[in-house]
């Protein structure tokens, strides 16, 4: 029972991490110091997608499910939880590459906005 609850908590954590990677730059616009957590998270998320790795949270969740008497799943978190919603026909390496490019692109845009704001502030002080 506890292992199953912990597995569910890992799923929530995993999903929150993905949201933070994908859209955490919006939080950085409000709280710029958060960028020191967000940039490494984006780097990790992009590496996972570009290199086709499986996030370590996936085997952890599967292990906890197994300990709780449940059946784990093959593949990664995205294939299991998000693919049925986003890619009904299945996740391919091409899809993963596109996701990685999307994550990097969105964050480059957001950090570009942040940089432009900082440059404006410096110019207005001079």
mmCIF file of C-alpha atoms in Angstrom:
data_model
loop_
_atom_site.group_PDB
_atom_site.id
_atom_site.type_symbol
_atom_site.label_atom_id
_atom_site.label_comp_id
_atom_site.label_asym_id
_atom_site.label_seq_id
_atom_site.Cartn_x
_atom_site.Cartn_y
_atom_site.Cartn_z
ATOM 1 C CA UNK A 1 0.000 0.000 0.000
ATOM 2 C CA UNK A 2 2.715 2.490 0.971
ATOM 3 C CA UNK A 3 4.815 1.538 -2.056
ATOM 4 C CA UNK A 4 1.833 2.161 -4.350
ATOM 5 C CA UNK A 5 1.237 5.558 -2.778
ATOM 6 C CA UNK A 6 4.915 6.404 -3.171
ATOM 7 C CA UNK A 7 4.718 5.336 -6.841
ATOM 8 C CA UNK A 8 1.770 7.692 -7.303
ATOM 9 C CA UNK A 9 3.776 10.456 -5.630
ATOM 10 C CA UNK A 10 6.639 9.805 -8.056
ATOM 11 C CA UNK A 11 4.173 10.186 -10.958
ATOM 12 C CA UNK A 12 3.025 13.538 -9.577
ATOM 13 C CA UNK A 13 6.636 14.643 -9.054
ATOM 14 C CA UNK A 14 7.568 13.488 -12.556
ATOM 15 C CA UNK A 15 4.682 15.372 -14.129
ATOM 16 C CA UNK A 16 5.483 18.499 -12.076
ATOM 17 C CA UNK A 17 9.099 18.301 -13.240
ATOM 18 C CA UNK A 18 8.000 18.058 -16.873
ATOM 19 C CA UNK A 19 5.733 21.081 -16.428
ATOM 20 C CA UNK A 20 8.575 22.977 -14.759
ATOM 21 C CA UNK A 21 10.930 22.155 -17.637
ATOM 22 C CA UNK A 22 8.393 23.100 -20.284
ATOM 23 C CA UNK A 23 6.866 26.201 -18.720
ATOM 24 C CA UNK A 24 9.034 27.102 -15.743
ATOM 25 C CA UNK A 25 10.522 29.961 -17.703
ATOM 26 C CA UNK A 26 7.262 31.795 -17.103
ATOM 27 C CA UNK A 27 7.984 31.571 -13.379
ATOM 28 C CA UNK A 28 11.493 32.850 -14.062
ATOM 29 C CA UNK A 29 9.987 35.959 -15.650
ATOM 30 C CA UNK A 30 8.380 36.687 -12.288
ATOM 31 C CA UNK A 31 11.174 35.361 -10.052
ATOM 32 C CA UNK A 32 14.468 35.633 -11.980
ATOM 33 C CA UNK A 33 16.547 33.829 -9.347
ATOM 34 C CA UNK A 34 14.546 30.697 -10.077
ATOM 35 C CA UNK A 35 16.549 30.474 -13.307
ATOM 36 C CA UNK A 36 19.349 28.733 -11.379
ATOM 37 C CA UNK A 37 17.000 25.793 -10.832
ATOM 38 C CA UNK A 38 15.192 26.041 -14.135
ATOM 39 C CA UNK A 39 18.174 26.074 -16.516
ATOM 40 C CA UNK A 40 19.644 22.781 -15.230
ATOM 41 C CA UNK A 41 16.156 21.245 -15.346
ATOM 42 C CA UNK A 42 15.761 22.350 -18.980
ATOM 43 C CA UNK A 43 19.182 20.935 -19.798
ATOM 44 C CA UNK A 44 18.291 17.600 -18.217
ATOM 45 C CA UNK A 45 14.882 17.493 -19.912
ATOM 46 C CA UNK A 46 16.391 18.283 -23.302
ATOM 47 C CA UNK A 47 19.103 15.630 -22.870
ATOM 48 C CA UNK A 48 16.476 13.029 -21.989
ATOM 49 C CA UNK A 49 14.573 13.833 -25.177
ATOM 50 C CA UNK A 50 17.503 14.330 -27.563
ATOM 51 C CA UNK A 51 19.363 11.212 -26.449
ATOM 52 C CA UNK A 52 16.307 9.016 -25.940
ATOM 53 C CA UNK A 53 17.167 8.268 -22.334
ATOM 54 C CA UNK A 54 14.640 7.164 -19.735
ATOM 55 C CA UNK A 55 14.374 9.457 -16.743
ATOM 56 C CA UNK A 56 15.488 7.779 -13.485
ATOM 57 C CA UNK A 57 12.077 8.519 -11.991
ATOM 58 C CA UNK A 58 10.503 5.963 -14.351
ATOM 59 C CA UNK A 59 12.408 2.916 -13.031
ATOM 60 C CA UNK A 60 11.830 4.217 -9.492
ATOM 61 C CA UNK A 61 8.091 4.352 -10.090
ATOM 62 C CA UNK A 62 8.111 0.873 -11.656
ATOM 63 C CA UNK A 63 10.078 -0.542 -8.729
ATOM 64 C CA UNK A 64 7.675 0.986 -6.224
ATOM 65 C CA UNK A 65 4.702 -0.354 -8.189
ATOM 66 C CA UNK A 66 6.277 -3.808 -8.194
ATOM 67 C CA UNK A 67 6.888 -3.587 -4.446
ATOM 68 C CA UNK A 68 3.218 -2.643 -4.030
ATOM 69 C CA UNK A 69 2.064 -5.696 -5.972
ATOM 70 C CA UNK A 70 1.223 -3.740 -9.103
ATOM 71 C CA UNK A 71 2.566 -4.185 -12.602
ATOM 72 C CA UNK A 72 5.089 -1.653 -13.851
ATOM 73 C CA UNK A 73 5.289 -0.547 -17.444
ATOM 74 C CA UNK A 74 7.894 -0.789 -20.169
ATOM 75 C CA UNK A 75 9.316 2.369 -21.701
ATOM 76 C CA UNK A 76 9.267 5.813 -20.237
ATOM 77 C CA UNK A 77 6.943 8.166 -18.435
ATOM 78 C CA UNK A 78 6.047 10.086 -21.572
ATOM 79 C CA UNK A 79 5.181 6.938 -23.523
ATOM 80 C CA UNK A 80 3.021 5.624 -20.701
ATOM 81 C CA UNK A 81 1.199 8.693 -19.422
ATOM 82 C CA UNK A 82 1.462 11.416 -22.058
ATOM 83 C CA UNK A 83 1.707 9.535 -25.352
ATOM 84 C CA UNK A 84 -1.907 8.343 -25.274
ATOM 85 C CA UNK A 85 -2.948 11.997 -24.970
ATOM 86 C CA UNK A 86 -0.359 13.735 -27.158
ATOM 87 C CA UNK A 87 0.667 11.034 -29.631
ATOM 88 C CA UNK A 88 -2.069 8.405 -29.912
ATOM 89 C CA UNK A 89 -0.057 6.385 -32.430
ATOM 90 C CA UNK A 90 3.069 6.149 -30.272
ATOM 91 C CA UNK A 91 6.162 8.093 -29.434
ATOM 92 C CA UNK A 92 9.003 7.877 -31.933
ATOM 93 C CA UNK A 93 12.549 9.206 -31.800
ATOM 94 C CA UNK A 94 11.398 11.906 -34.219
ATOM 95 C CA UNK A 95 8.687 12.952 -31.777
ATOM 96 C CA UNK A 96 11.192 13.005 -28.947
ATOM 97 C CA UNK A 97 13.507 15.210 -30.974
ATOM 98 C CA UNK A 98 10.635 17.595 -31.715
ATOM 99 C CA UNK A 99 9.736 17.702 -28.014
ATOM 100 C CA UNK A 100 13.361 18.502 -27.192
ATOM 101 C CA UNK A 101 13.447 21.298 -29.778
ATOM 102 C CA UNK A 102 10.151 22.627 -28.427
ATOM 103 C CA UNK A 103 11.432 22.674 -24.853
ATOM 104 C CA UNK A 104 14.605 24.482 -25.855
ATOM 105 C CA UNK A 105 12.775 26.919 -28.182
ATOM 106 C CA UNK A 106 10.151 27.940 -25.639
ATOM 107 C CA UNK A 107 12.808 28.517 -23.026
ATOM 108 C CA UNK A 108 15.116 30.429 -25.372
ATOM 109 C CA UNK A 109 12.168 32.721 -26.118
ATOM 110 C CA UNK A 110 11.362 33.223 -22.439
ATOM 111 C CA UNK A 111 14.982 33.825 -21.480
ATOM 112 C CA UNK A 112 15.296 36.232 -24.406
ATOM 113 C CA UNK A 113 12.418 38.227 -22.926
ATOM 114 C CA UNK A 114 14.114 38.148 -19.528
ATOM 115 C CA UNK A 115 17.408 39.321 -21.012
ATOM 116 C CA UNK A 116 15.686 42.126 -22.914
ATOM 117 C CA UNK A 117 14.025 43.296 -19.675
ATOM 118 C CA UNK A 118 17.358 43.357 -17.875
ATOM 119 C CA UNK A 119 19.025 45.292 -20.671
ATOM 120 C CA UNK A 120 16.192 47.860 -20.620
ATOM 121 C CA UNK A 121 16.584 48.289 -16.867
ATOM 122 C CA UNK A 122 20.321 48.862 -17.211
ATOM 123 C CA UNK A 123 19.817 51.407 -19.988
ATOM 124 C CA UNK A 124 17.207 53.288 -17.980
ATOM 125 C CA UNK A 125 19.623 53.548 -15.033
ATOM 126 C CA UNK A 126 22.312 55.132 -17.165
#
